[in-house]
XYZ file of C-alpha atoms in Angstrom:
771
model
C 30.254 -37.186 -14.836
C 27.141 -35.466 -13.444
C 24.752 -33.605 -15.738
C 22.777 -30.771 -14.200
C 20.077 -28.403 -15.495
C 20.007 -24.870 -14.165
C 20.137 -21.151 -14.857
C 23.249 -19.259 -15.952
C 24.380 -16.499 -13.601
C 26.938 -14.334 -15.403
C 29.772 -12.437 -13.725
C 31.092 -9.055 -14.764
C 34.625 -10.530 -15.100
C 33.545 -12.817 -17.962
C 33.043 -16.175 -16.256
C 29.767 -17.474 -14.881
C 27.950 -20.145 -12.884
C 25.071 -22.516 -13.454
C 22.787 -22.656 -10.416
C 20.637 -25.783 -10.156
C 16.873 -25.440 -9.789
C 16.902 -26.238 -6.058
C 19.798 -23.844 -5.442
C 21.915 -26.666 -3.991
C 24.644 -26.746 -6.668
C 26.644 -23.986 -8.360
C 28.899 -24.993 -11.275
C 31.641 -22.740 -12.625
C 31.667 -21.845 -16.347
C 34.889 -20.510 -17.874
C 34.855 -17.340 -20.044
C 35.202 -19.609 -23.084
C 32.060 -21.543 -22.141
C 30.214 -18.268 -21.469
C 30.711 -17.150 -25.070
C 27.834 -19.336 -26.279
C 25.376 -18.439 -23.508
C 24.040 -15.318 -21.847
C 23.105 -14.391 -18.301
C 19.763 -15.980 -17.291
C 19.783 -18.653 -20.059
C 18.634 -22.098 -18.972
C 21.173 -24.800 -19.810
C 22.256 -28.381 -19.220
C 25.889 -28.764 -18.138
C 28.271 -31.645 -17.462
C 30.765 -31.442 -14.609
C 34.259 -31.816 -16.109
C 36.562 -31.408 -13.151
C 36.942 -30.064 -9.628
C 39.395 -27.404 -8.528
C 41.679 -27.643 -5.489
C 38.880 -26.470 -3.203
C 36.458 -29.076 -4.518
C 34.383 -26.664 -6.611
C 32.960 -28.143 -9.839
C 33.692 -26.733 -13.309
C 31.317 -27.546 -16.149
C 30.796 -27.654 -19.892
C 27.563 -26.549 -21.579
C 25.895 -29.522 -23.273
C 22.594 -28.011 -24.308
C 20.823 -24.664 -24.155
C 17.344 -25.516 -22.892
C 15.822 -22.032 -23.049
C 16.976 -18.576 -24.093
C 15.908 -15.507 -22.141
C 13.586 -13.440 -24.307
C 13.650 -10.308 -22.168
C 15.063 -7.228 -23.961
C 18.569 -6.166 -22.917
C 19.260 -2.577 -21.840
C 22.479 -0.832 -22.862
C 24.140 2.159 -24.524
C 24.368 2.386 -28.305
C 27.947 2.910 -29.510
C 29.606 3.273 -32.904
C 33.138 1.880 -32.969
C 34.966 2.025 -36.303
C 31.716 2.162 -38.217
C 30.253 -0.838 -36.369
C 27.118 -0.296 -34.287
C 26.937 -2.183 -31.011
C 25.175 -2.031 -27.660
C 27.167 -2.350 -24.431
C 24.749 -3.998 -21.910
C 24.064 -2.011 -18.769
C 24.132 -5.264 -16.804
C 27.790 -6.358 -16.923
C 26.769 -9.945 -16.223
C 25.839 -10.351 -19.897
C 29.560 -10.227 -20.685
C 29.291 -9.558 -24.449
C 28.477 -6.525 -26.566
C 25.582 -6.953 -28.994
C 26.161 -6.200 -32.663
C 23.456 -4.007 -34.235
C 23.092 -3.895 -38.053
C 22.808 -0.385 -39.498
C 19.150 -1.019 -40.323
C 18.417 -2.093 -36.757
C 19.289 1.062 -34.816
C 15.854 2.670 -35.443
C 16.039 6.374 -34.557
C 18.645 5.974 -31.805
C 21.718 8.204 -31.621
C 25.198 7.188 -30.396
C 25.431 7.297 -26.606
C 21.697 6.890 -26.021
C 20.248 4.198 -23.772
C 18.265 1.640 -25.762
C 16.409 -1.639 -25.325
C 17.591 -4.436 -27.623
C 15.924 -7.619 -28.802
C 18.216 -10.444 -29.971
C 17.871 -11.633 -33.562
C 20.890 -13.981 -33.503
C 22.075 -15.785 -30.378
C 25.769 -15.953 -29.445
C 28.008 -18.899 -30.241
C 31.596 -19.890 -29.493
C 32.723 -18.009 -32.613
C 30.183 -15.172 -33.026
C 28.791 -12.349 -30.903
C 25.034 -11.930 -30.443
C 23.173 -9.733 -32.945
C 20.094 -7.666 -32.167
C 17.898 -4.730 -33.075
C 16.758 -1.669 -31.144
C 13.121 -1.952 -30.005
C 12.955 1.050 -27.654
C 14.933 4.278 -27.247
C 14.940 5.384 -23.595
C 16.905 8.613 -24.077
C 20.197 10.207 -23.101
C 22.290 8.843 -20.265
C 22.011 12.153 -18.352
C 18.243 12.603 -18.806
C 16.344 13.091 -15.501
C 14.928 9.792 -14.255
C 17.012 7.706 -16.665
C 18.549 5.732 -13.795
C 15.076 4.462 -12.812
C 14.105 3.625 -16.403
C 17.297 1.564 -16.675
C 16.840 -0.163 -13.295
C 13.250 -1.338 -13.861
C 14.282 -2.936 -17.160
C 17.655 -4.199 -15.980
C 16.063 -6.034 -13.046
C 12.900 -6.895 -14.988
C 10.629 -5.044 -12.556
C 7.082 -4.955 -13.972
C 6.330 -1.239 -14.273
C 3.301 -1.118 -16.574
C -0.069 -2.569 -15.607
C -1.807 -4.740 -18.180
C -4.882 -3.301 -19.903
C -7.281 -5.746 -18.235
C -5.927 -4.689 -14.830
C -6.499 -0.999 -15.539
C -9.964 -1.807 -16.880
C -10.870 -3.715 -13.707
C -9.538 -0.897 -11.508
C -11.548 1.679 -13.495
C -14.780 -0.204 -12.742
C -14.235 -0.001 -8.976
C -16.348 2.596 -7.148
C -14.941 5.938 -6.035
C -16.244 5.498 -2.474
C -17.775 2.860 -0.212
C -21.168 1.450 -1.084
C -23.732 0.157 1.479
C -23.064 -3.411 0.308
C -19.368 -3.013 1.168
C -20.227 -2.306 4.832
C -22.233 -5.472 5.466
C -21.053 -7.797 8.245
C -18.501 -5.264 9.450
C -18.065 -3.540 12.814
C -18.493 0.224 12.590
C -15.455 1.992 14.116
C -15.964 5.326 12.377
C -16.424 7.063 15.759
C -13.097 5.748 17.102
C -10.407 8.455 16.674
C -7.933 6.317 14.728
C -5.022 8.215 13.151
C -2.358 7.434 10.551
C 1.289 8.257 11.301
C 3.640 8.204 8.292
C 6.486 10.080 6.638
C 6.040 13.535 5.138
C 6.245 12.201 1.581
C 3.961 9.141 2.061
C 1.045 8.795 -0.338
C -0.462 5.434 0.624
C -1.645 4.902 4.202
C -2.272 1.252 5.012
C -2.339 1.380 8.843
C -4.149 3.440 11.483
C -3.790 3.179 15.263
C -5.695 4.028 18.437
C -4.990 3.390 22.117
C -6.836 3.884 25.402
C -6.333 2.694 29.002
C -8.079 -0.603 29.748
C -8.622 -3.177 32.480
C -6.559 -6.316 31.895
C -7.666 -9.288 33.979
C -10.078 -9.101 36.913
C -9.192 -5.693 38.291
C -11.482 -2.665 38.298
C -8.939 0.051 37.549
C -7.136 0.395 34.229
C -3.895 -1.564 34.441
C -3.101 -1.890 30.754
C -4.160 -0.649 27.343
C -6.439 -1.474 24.481
C -4.473 -1.109 21.260
C -6.322 -1.099 17.939
C -4.377 -1.535 14.714
C -6.555 -1.108 11.613
C -5.084 -2.252 8.284
C -6.492 -1.470 4.824
C -8.685 -4.351 3.636
C -7.126 -4.910 0.197
C -8.523 -8.452 0.007
C -12.056 -7.018 -0.347
C -11.125 -5.574 -3.739
C -8.376 -7.925 -4.975
C -9.919 -11.380 -5.366
C -8.076 -14.604 -6.311
C -8.090 -15.174 -10.044
C -8.749 -11.530 -10.969
C -6.407 -9.577 -13.274
C -5.610 -7.332 -10.279
C -4.486 -10.372 -8.300
C -2.376 -11.681 -11.195
C -0.413 -8.431 -11.568
C -0.104 -7.987 -7.780
C 1.376 -11.489 -7.446
C 3.735 -10.916 -10.371
C 5.121 -7.775 -8.695
C 4.818 -9.165 -5.119
C 5.971 -5.822 -3.690
C 6.071 -2.122 -4.375
C 9.489 -0.792 -5.375
C 10.664 2.489 -3.865
C 13.093 4.823 -5.625
C 14.036 8.412 -4.795
C 11.165 10.532 -6.169
C 9.253 7.565 -7.656
C 7.361 4.441 -6.572
C 6.494 1.411 -8.734
C 3.320 0.288 -6.890
C 2.062 -3.262 -6.483
C -1.512 -2.074 -7.089
C -2.919 0.567 -9.472
C -3.105 4.081 -8.051
C -6.890 3.980 -7.734
C -6.421 1.316 -5.057
C -3.018 2.153 -3.540
C -3.671 5.882 -3.124
C -7.471 5.791 -3.249
C -9.918 3.079 -2.165
C -7.450 1.135 -0.012
C -5.526 4.076 1.416
C -6.734 5.151 4.874
C -6.977 8.804 3.914
C -8.271 11.245 6.564
C -11.978 12.000 6.974
C -13.196 9.314 4.540
C -14.705 5.929 5.285
C -12.515 2.944 4.457
C -12.718 -0.820 4.847
C -10.159 -2.388 7.160
C -9.090 -5.537 8.951
C -8.625 -4.829 12.645
C -6.338 -6.417 15.200
C -7.832 -5.428 18.591
C -5.413 -6.154 21.458
C -5.249 -5.920 25.246
C -1.701 -5.132 26.427
C -0.608 -5.573 30.040
C 1.599 -3.167 31.988
C 4.525 -5.522 31.296
C 3.954 -5.262 27.550
C 2.539 -8.774 27.182
C -0.367 -9.334 24.764
C -3.092 -10.545 27.124
C -5.779 -11.093 24.463
C -6.563 -10.202 20.871
C -9.237 -10.538 18.222
C -9.508 -9.941 14.481
C -12.562 -8.585 12.688
C -13.471 -6.705 9.494
C -14.559 -3.130 10.071
C -15.382 0.278 8.620
C -13.171 3.087 9.925
C -12.627 6.777 9.368
C -9.146 8.177 9.989
C -9.473 11.285 12.162
C -6.061 12.739 11.237
C -3.112 12.238 8.934
C -0.088 12.770 11.176
C 3.616 12.708 10.343
C 6.453 11.195 12.367
C 8.028 14.593 12.987
C 4.688 16.034 14.082
C 4.041 13.238 16.585
C 7.616 13.403 17.888
C 7.163 17.139 18.510
C 3.852 16.536 20.321
C 5.355 13.841 22.551
C 8.305 16.114 23.281
C 6.169 19.145 24.154
C 2.463 18.639 24.864
C 1.970 22.414 25.042
C 3.743 23.274 21.830
C 2.144 24.575 18.611
C 1.824 21.094 17.096
C 0.017 19.812 20.200
C -2.355 22.797 20.200
C -3.203 22.227 16.549
C -3.943 18.517 17.201
C -5.499 18.910 20.655
C -8.264 16.353 20.010
C -5.865 13.445 19.455
C -3.098 14.385 21.927
C -4.505 12.263 24.843
C -4.655 9.190 22.595
C -1.091 9.836 21.357
C 0.079 9.911 24.971
C -1.682 6.576 25.568
C 0.054 5.212 22.464
C 3.370 6.358 23.896
C 2.607 4.613 27.189
C 1.763 1.291 25.541
C 4.883 1.659 23.390
C 7.059 1.909 26.493
C 5.391 -1.212 27.904
C 6.005 -3.074 24.638
C 9.647 -1.985 24.841
C 9.903 -3.703 28.243
C 8.664 -6.947 26.726
C 11.074 -6.519 23.810
C 14.027 -6.175 26.187
C 12.811 -9.146 28.238
C 12.674 -11.517 25.274
C 16.088 -10.264 24.030
C 15.168 -8.849 20.620
C 18.079 -7.328 18.724
C 18.202 -3.564 18.205
C 21.253 -2.335 16.302
C 22.422 1.263 16.206
C 23.081 1.774 12.487
C 22.700 4.908 10.395
C 20.207 4.914 7.530
C 20.408 7.674 4.960
C 17.876 9.499 2.834
C 18.613 10.933 -0.599
C 17.123 14.387 -1.200
C 16.829 15.104 -4.932
C 16.584 18.410 -6.756
C 14.036 19.260 -9.449
C 16.170 17.492 -12.089
C 16.231 14.228 -10.152
C 19.883 14.577 -9.093
C 21.118 14.412 -5.506
C 20.869 17.728 -3.704
C 22.090 16.233 -0.424
C 22.285 12.983 1.513
C 21.073 13.214 5.094
C 20.897 10.675 7.929
C 17.398 9.339 8.527
C 16.550 10.124 12.140
C 14.416 7.541 13.962
C 12.225 9.320 16.486
C 9.980 7.992 19.239
C 7.129 8.224 16.712
C 8.902 5.803 14.343
C 9.512 3.323 17.152
C 5.960 3.701 18.472
C 4.413 2.687 15.142
C 6.995 -0.069 14.680
C 6.100 -1.702 18.005
C 2.360 -1.447 17.278
C 2.846 -3.140 13.908
C 5.044 -5.860 15.442
C 2.313 -6.625 17.980
C -0.311 -6.993 15.220
C 1.994 -9.202 13.134
C 2.672 -11.489 16.100
C -1.055 -11.818 16.801
C -1.747 -12.772 13.187
C 0.956 -15.464 13.325
C -0.427 -16.814 16.603
C -3.990 -16.818 15.250
C -2.968 -18.819 12.174
C -0.749 -21.193 14.175
C -3.528 -21.967 16.668
C -5.903 -22.755 13.816
C -3.213 -24.968 12.209
C -3.726 -23.340 8.841
C -1.093 -23.000 6.083
C 0.189 -19.507 5.411
C 3.365 -17.558 4.688
C 5.537 -16.803 7.701
C 8.295 -14.233 7.888
C 11.268 -16.335 8.944
C 14.655 -15.063 10.077
C 17.158 -17.702 11.140
C 20.312 -17.270 13.208
C 23.842 -16.991 11.774
C 25.352 -19.916 9.884
C 28.390 -21.666 11.446
C 30.685 -19.916 8.936
C 29.394 -16.432 9.761
C 29.291 -17.226 13.465
C 32.961 -18.282 13.396
C 34.003 -15.121 11.551
C 32.094 -12.958 14.015
C 33.545 -14.747 17.048
C 37.080 -14.214 15.778
C 36.348 -10.544 15.119
C 34.902 -10.005 18.610
C 37.834 -11.824 20.194
C 40.301 -9.585 18.381
C 38.420 -6.504 19.612
C 38.719 -7.658 23.221
C 35.128 -6.796 24.153
C 35.084 -9.463 26.863
C 31.940 -10.983 25.365
C 31.574 -13.809 22.892
C 28.954 -16.029 21.310
C 27.935 -19.532 22.272
C 27.761 -22.361 19.744
C 24.018 -21.763 19.431
C 23.727 -17.996 19.961
C 20.454 -16.430 21.054
C 19.084 -13.006 20.102
C 19.798 -11.931 23.682
C 23.529 -12.555 23.174
C 23.530 -10.331 20.098
C 21.662 -7.619 21.984
C 24.127 -7.878 24.892
C 26.981 -7.322 22.446
C 25.179 -4.336 20.947
C 24.644 -2.829 24.412
C 28.229 -3.527 25.513
C 29.652 -1.725 22.479
C 27.537 1.421 22.815
C 29.656 4.466 23.516
C 32.723 3.065 21.755
C 34.122 5.040 18.810
C 33.669 1.964 16.623
C 30.173 1.097 17.918
C 28.502 1.596 14.554
C 31.065 -0.648 12.842
C 30.567 -3.386 15.464
C 26.800 -3.202 15.004
C 27.286 -3.429 11.237
C 29.404 -6.572 11.670
C 26.728 -8.087 13.926
C 24.094 -7.300 11.313
C 26.175 -8.780 8.474
C 26.573 -12.030 10.367
C 22.842 -12.684 10.232
C 20.907 -14.285 7.415
C 18.310 -12.490 5.341
C 14.679 -12.859 6.346
C 12.368 -14.607 3.882
C 8.826 -15.825 3.314
C 8.095 -19.514 3.738
C 5.195 -21.768 4.832
C 7.612 -23.540 7.202
C 7.746 -21.579 10.437
C 11.087 -21.597 12.235
C 10.739 -18.309 14.102
C 12.232 -14.845 13.770
C 15.721 -14.655 15.269
C 16.218 -10.876 15.193
C 12.870 -10.057 16.823
C 13.022 -13.109 19.131
C 9.566 -14.355 18.144
C 8.570 -18.016 17.875
C 6.215 -17.172 15.007
C 5.920 -14.026 12.919
C 3.996 -12.969 9.806
C 3.521 -9.805 7.770
C -0.038 -8.527 8.190
C 0.268 -4.739 8.218
C 1.107 -3.690 4.621
C -1.180 -5.408 2.087
C -1.105 -2.357 -0.217
C 2.587 -2.897 -0.934
C 3.320 -6.561 -0.046
C 1.606 -9.620 -1.503
C 2.409 -11.922 1.497
C 0.389 -9.558 3.709
C -2.547 -9.902 1.304
C -2.310 -13.696 1.564
C -2.283 -13.494 5.378
C -5.436 -11.329 5.256
C -7.172 -13.941 3.100
C -6.201 -16.741 5.508
C -7.479 -14.783 8.535
C -10.732 -13.857 6.773
C -11.326 -17.497 5.879
C -10.757 -18.529 9.505
C -13.179 -15.850 10.721
C -15.734 -17.324 8.339
C -15.073 -20.847 9.685
C -13.556 -22.007 6.420
C -10.074 -22.600 5.046
C -8.236 -20.603 2.414
C -6.914 -22.756 -0.423
C -4.101 -21.061 -2.308
C -4.260 -21.137 -6.087
C -1.443 -19.182 -7.658
C -2.061 -16.854 -10.604
C -0.569 -18.038 -13.933
C 2.595 -15.960 -13.642
C 6.083 -17.151 -14.537
C 8.618 -15.874 -12.031
C 11.221 -13.710 -13.741
C 13.652 -13.476 -10.852
C 15.548 -16.711 -11.392
C 16.554 -19.328 -8.863
C 16.177 -18.173 -5.265
C 18.372 -19.836 -2.657
C 16.783 -19.711 0.736
C 14.184 -22.306 1.661
C 14.737 -23.290 5.311
C 16.392 -26.656 5.626
C 17.128 -26.986 1.896
C 20.584 -28.071 0.815
C 22.866 -25.259 -0.274
C 20.361 -22.506 0.470
C 20.678 -19.665 2.926
C 20.307 -22.135 5.782
C 23.439 -24.064 4.796
C 25.109 -25.534 7.866
C 22.117 -25.031 10.148
C 20.344 -27.920 11.847
C 16.942 -28.858 10.384
C 14.251 -26.249 10.937
C 12.244 -26.835 14.142
C 9.055 -28.820 13.657
C 6.038 -26.591 14.159
C 2.348 -27.409 14.026
C 2.015 -26.065 10.469
C 4.443 -28.721 9.273
C 2.143 -31.493 10.518
C -0.873 -30.294 8.521
C -2.002 -32.842 5.978
C -2.250 -30.929 2.725
C -2.585 -32.068 -0.881
C 0.819 -32.043 -2.609
C -0.266 -29.359 -5.079
C -1.266 -27.028 -2.224
C 2.035 -27.603 -0.424
C 3.883 -26.807 -3.651
C 1.771 -23.659 -4.147
C 2.652 -22.229 -0.715
C 6.343 -23.046 -1.175
C 6.344 -21.456 -4.636
C 4.610 -18.343 -3.296
C 7.225 -17.988 -0.546
C 10.136 -18.342 -2.955
C 8.542 -15.983 -5.491
C 7.778 -13.250 -2.924
C 11.213 -13.529 -1.296
C 12.976 -13.324 -4.658
C 10.911 -10.324 -5.756
C 11.734 -8.598 -2.491
C 15.453 -9.121 -3.199
C 14.944 -7.849 -6.741
C 13.243 -4.686 -5.466
C 16.108 -4.070 -3.009
C 18.722 -4.583 -5.736
C 16.941 -2.216 -8.131
C 16.651 0.458 -5.409
C 20.331 0.093 -4.480
C 21.312 0.293 -8.150
C 19.479 3.608 -8.563
C 20.987 5.005 -5.366
C 24.471 3.922 -6.500
C 23.904 5.632 -9.872
C 22.807 8.876 -8.185
C 25.792 8.772 -5.829
C 28.164 8.270 -8.758
C 26.639 11.266 -10.560
C 26.961 13.230 -7.321
C 30.634 12.338 -6.797
C 31.560 12.795 -10.461
C 31.348 16.526 -9.816
C 33.735 16.167 -6.854
C 36.685 14.424 -8.487
C 39.948 15.432 -6.853
C 38.329 16.699 -3.650
C 39.454 15.397 -0.241
C 37.231 14.140 2.554
C 37.527 12.500 5.943
C 36.013 9.058 6.302
C 35.802 5.818 8.233
C 36.695 2.328 7.031
C 33.390 0.450 6.828
C 34.807 -2.873 5.564
C 38.216 -4.435 4.966
C 38.809 -7.024 2.237
C 41.756 -8.775 0.638
C 41.689 -6.270 -2.242
C 41.269 -3.016 -0.331
C 39.238 -0.891 2.050
C 35.703 0.416 1.741
C 35.427 3.895 3.227
C 32.305 5.887 4.061
C 32.728 9.643 3.841
C 31.723 11.539 6.963
C 29.577 14.356 5.643
C 28.343 12.823 2.382
C 27.460 9.254 3.513
C 28.932 7.922 0.261
C 30.993 4.734 0.203
C 33.946 4.026 -2.082
C 36.961 1.737 -2.386
C 40.610 2.367 -1.648
C 42.261 -0.358 -3.689
C 45.105 -2.145 -1.924
C 47.604 -0.688 -4.431
C 46.618 2.799 -3.243
C 47.559 2.171 0.394
C 51.247 2.972 -0.043
C 54.462 1.298 -1.087
C 54.452 -2.002 0.747
C 52.820 -5.412 0.929
C 49.511 -5.707 2.826
C 48.008 -8.908 4.180
C 44.330 -9.380 5.044
C 43.668 -10.560 8.610
C 40.201 -12.141 8.448
C 39.899 -12.528 12.216
C 40.563 -8.846 12.886
C 38.935 -7.723 9.638
C 41.930 -5.537 8.807
C 44.782 -5.063 6.337
C 48.280 -5.041 7.820
C 51.448 -3.734 6.214
C 54.322 -6.227 6.353
C 57.089 -3.604 6.345
C 55.714 -0.928 8.664
C 53.088 -2.938 10.548
C 50.481 -0.250 9.850
C 46.939 -1.571 10.239
C 43.710 -0.519 8.561
C 40.582 -2.108 10.027
C 36.881 -1.460 10.382
C 36.485 1.885 12.155
C 39.886 3.285 11.132
C 39.825 7.026 10.430
C 41.355 8.009 7.081
C 41.510 10.962 4.727
C 40.897 10.228 1.063
C 40.752 11.878 -2.318
C 38.066 11.053 -4.883
C 40.170 9.607 -7.711
C 37.737 7.850 -10.073
C 34.007 7.435 -10.677
C 32.766 4.634 -12.955
C 29.090 5.208 -13.742
C 28.756 1.977 -15.740
C 29.823 -0.279 -12.864
C 28.416 2.062 -10.156
C 31.796 2.255 -8.399
C 33.655 5.100 -6.695
C 37.418 4.863 -6.088
C 39.403 6.781 -3.473
C 43.097 7.400 -2.975
C 44.585 7.529 0.518
C 46.119 10.961 1.071
C 46.376 11.280 4.831
C 45.964 8.989 7.815
C 43.622 9.880 10.660
C 45.193 11.570 13.644
C 44.276 11.082 17.291
C 41.741 8.697 18.812
C 41.774 4.947 19.025
C 40.379 4.403 15.520
C 43.282 5.794 13.528
C 45.511 3.543 11.434
C 47.825 2.021 14.031
C 51.288 0.508 13.993
C 51.938 -3.026 15.216
C 54.333 -1.724 17.847
C 53.457 1.236 20.051
C 57.152 2.195 20.188
C 57.572 2.469 16.430
C 57.666 5.861 14.808
C 54.611 6.906 12.858
C 54.725 4.938 9.582
C 55.147 6.936 6.425
C 55.552 6.337 2.708
C 59.127 5.967 1.501
C 58.812 9.012 -0.773
C 57.123 11.725 1.326
C 57.595 14.270 -1.448
C 55.749 12.081 -3.970
C 53.207 14.320 -5.689
C 51.047 11.573 -7.187
C 52.596 11.690 -10.665
C 53.741 8.066 -10.366
C 51.621 5.009 -9.650
C 51.391 2.870 -6.485
C 53.169 0.119 -8.436
C 56.119 2.503 -8.920
C 56.144 3.083 -5.180
C 56.208 -0.667 -4.560
C 59.118 -1.167 -6.950
C 60.984 1.654 -5.208
C 60.486 -0.016 -1.812
C 61.713 -3.365 -3.141
C 64.776 -1.749 -4.757
C 65.667 0.089 -1.534
C 65.247 -3.078 0.515
C 67.632 -4.965 -1.762
C 70.263 -2.191 -1.547
C 70.053 -2.073 2.239
C 70.408 -5.865 2.513
C 73.429 -5.880 0.240
C 75.007 -3.065 2.281
C 74.367 -5.005 5.481
C 76.033 -8.132 4.064
C 79.087 -6.145 2.928
C 79.357 -4.534 6.357
C 79.076 -7.890 8.081
C 82.006 -9.278 6.031
C 84.297 -6.321 6.875
C 83.518 -6.079 10.626
C 84.996 -8.672 13.071
C 82.726 -10.616 15.422
C 81.443 -8.661 18.455
C 82.983 -9.257 21.873
C 80.945 -9.319 25.044
C 82.261 -5.885 25.963
C 80.761 -3.936 23.054
C 80.094 -3.773 19.341
C 81.457 -1.999 16.302
C 79.737 1.254 15.360
C 79.635 0.095 11.747
C 77.976 -3.172 12.680
C 75.444 -1.466 14.873
C 74.675 1.001 12.132
C 74.148 -1.774 9.601
C 71.912 -3.644 12.015
C 69.773 -0.558 12.684
C 69.488 0.265 9.003
C 68.398 -3.249 8.148
C 65.798 -3.242 10.917
C 64.150 -0.090 9.610
C 64.206 -0.841 5.918
C 63.509 -4.552 6.131
C 60.638 -4.486 8.565
C 58.938 -7.223 6.525
C 60.807 -9.913 8.502
C 60.543 -8.350 11.932
C 56.823 -7.736 11.630
C 56.256 -11.460 11.055
C 58.021 -12.316 14.306
C 55.810 -9.947 16.264
């Protein structure tokens, strides 16, 4: 049988998987096998057997490497025995702590544990407390747990801080050499109210495109902080930046990729101070096409620090108080708005996807707890900056492609055959009148998004369209960006917070200097595990897709070690991006659980956001919090999951709960450890096309068998009651059928008719199948 080496991925239910190094194979480990290993251990396994679906099950032969990272958990004392329950449920086993190993920790506190004895088939792991983080309810504890749970580097090494301390406080004459002086150009930054690092500034003016004499287009300048001037390959700063690969954003706190002296100081395009930048200088036609572009290093001075809300107010009222206060930059903002509208035309022409989904923002109080959750409103100012950044990113990709230089591209591939099939079935069930081809284009997705606008379930449809797509990733193999409908796309505009952008800057600078950038990775071991997602690799995110299109970058003759370096960098940066997203979601889930823990028993209206075989996920209207109605809480009958319609359907009543269904729920349980919120269905939505519907329009409104039930019993009791009633009704029908003679063509016996009617109502399980 096959022997495979890979990394253990634990599951909160006790079993686990071994994922091979290339991500192509995943082997199941039973709970018994998981007793001797821990999540993230590196092992060699032998495939023992295959289940009915052809999935392999393995046996651990050898533990190649144990994870040495401390484990985070809560210290408990059970029957005089000290133990730590890991915060990450994927570890699957509590860790025994000897009395001498608890340090100064108190029961219930969150601690960091180092293993002193590894687990075996017959013994639990043993460890000692190496750090006491504090009480579970301490302000900011959720972030302290998340950065350790997901192994996010959150402390800079001493040599990094020492190097940052030696950097100057302001620009020196030597820094300005061989740069174009743009300090007189009224560039401005436009960011959120709470932003602290400003890595992009913009300016626009009317310009002549082509041979005309009158302005028929625009000159758009996008200036990006020149981080590569300060962070050189091989430096301690570069090593730590690569290890982090991205900044991590939490409510009220940021874990930056670079030390604050750089991220908020020397590299941040703060107003009224000179800063070094890399400029993408573009000519945009009236149709929104990029007619020409050039890159060059420059010195700039931001003339204003504007916010999205401020710019939106100015564009909405050029005579308002905000416009009067910023009178000097208003004409250039209007030019920016004009070029934005032209870029929108080009976006629509190429068929880029633009979904209408609601993003939320958590507003915290002074103690770090949720004060409120509000929808994040995207204004014209947000879209304006987004289109300007997209244009600069596309130019950087084109510049690198034309030079046939290796780099990291931002690749987003279309839906896999499996996801495409699920989506097609869902759209067919909705009856939109539109479907997807076998090789769907971004334009088809955008057409579906446009066709569904105005429907009550538009947001749910857009969410389903979004879920059908693959995640974007970084890779040296360019296969285009599906969502944005670009043939080539890179990230150039955020080098303060993304390492791939820094690499792109280095490649462009080398090309401007008529040389070639050779990537040499810092000596950092990736701590994010196996990442599945290289385009064209077996078993990765591109499973089922045809081979990635051959682009010019794939024909470059590179030394094998350089090819491996670029591939490793792409995998590392993509995996760290996923890790940052998971850590942020974990903190938000924690805060939402704390928020809802104070609202146990309260009732809210909500909308079904997803249907599964085990229940319904519901998002509350006013709170923007999502929780689960388990299938046993839906009432006293059997429910079947219809994958095509993405809905649960009751076999007895025919009641249907699908994406977009309006429901009323009660908050029944909050589990802080697993970050889960449970609801109980208390009332179905009334009115509108999105309410829970019956399979037959003529049927009376479905109801639970015991309308007076006050919740003292369990859903299982309800189910038993339904089954008992069904059996009694069937027996009564059989007895009636034996006593009543056969019907003549002229009529029927009242008793027989009554039995038939009674059976039809109580035993709807059979009739619903026929329909």
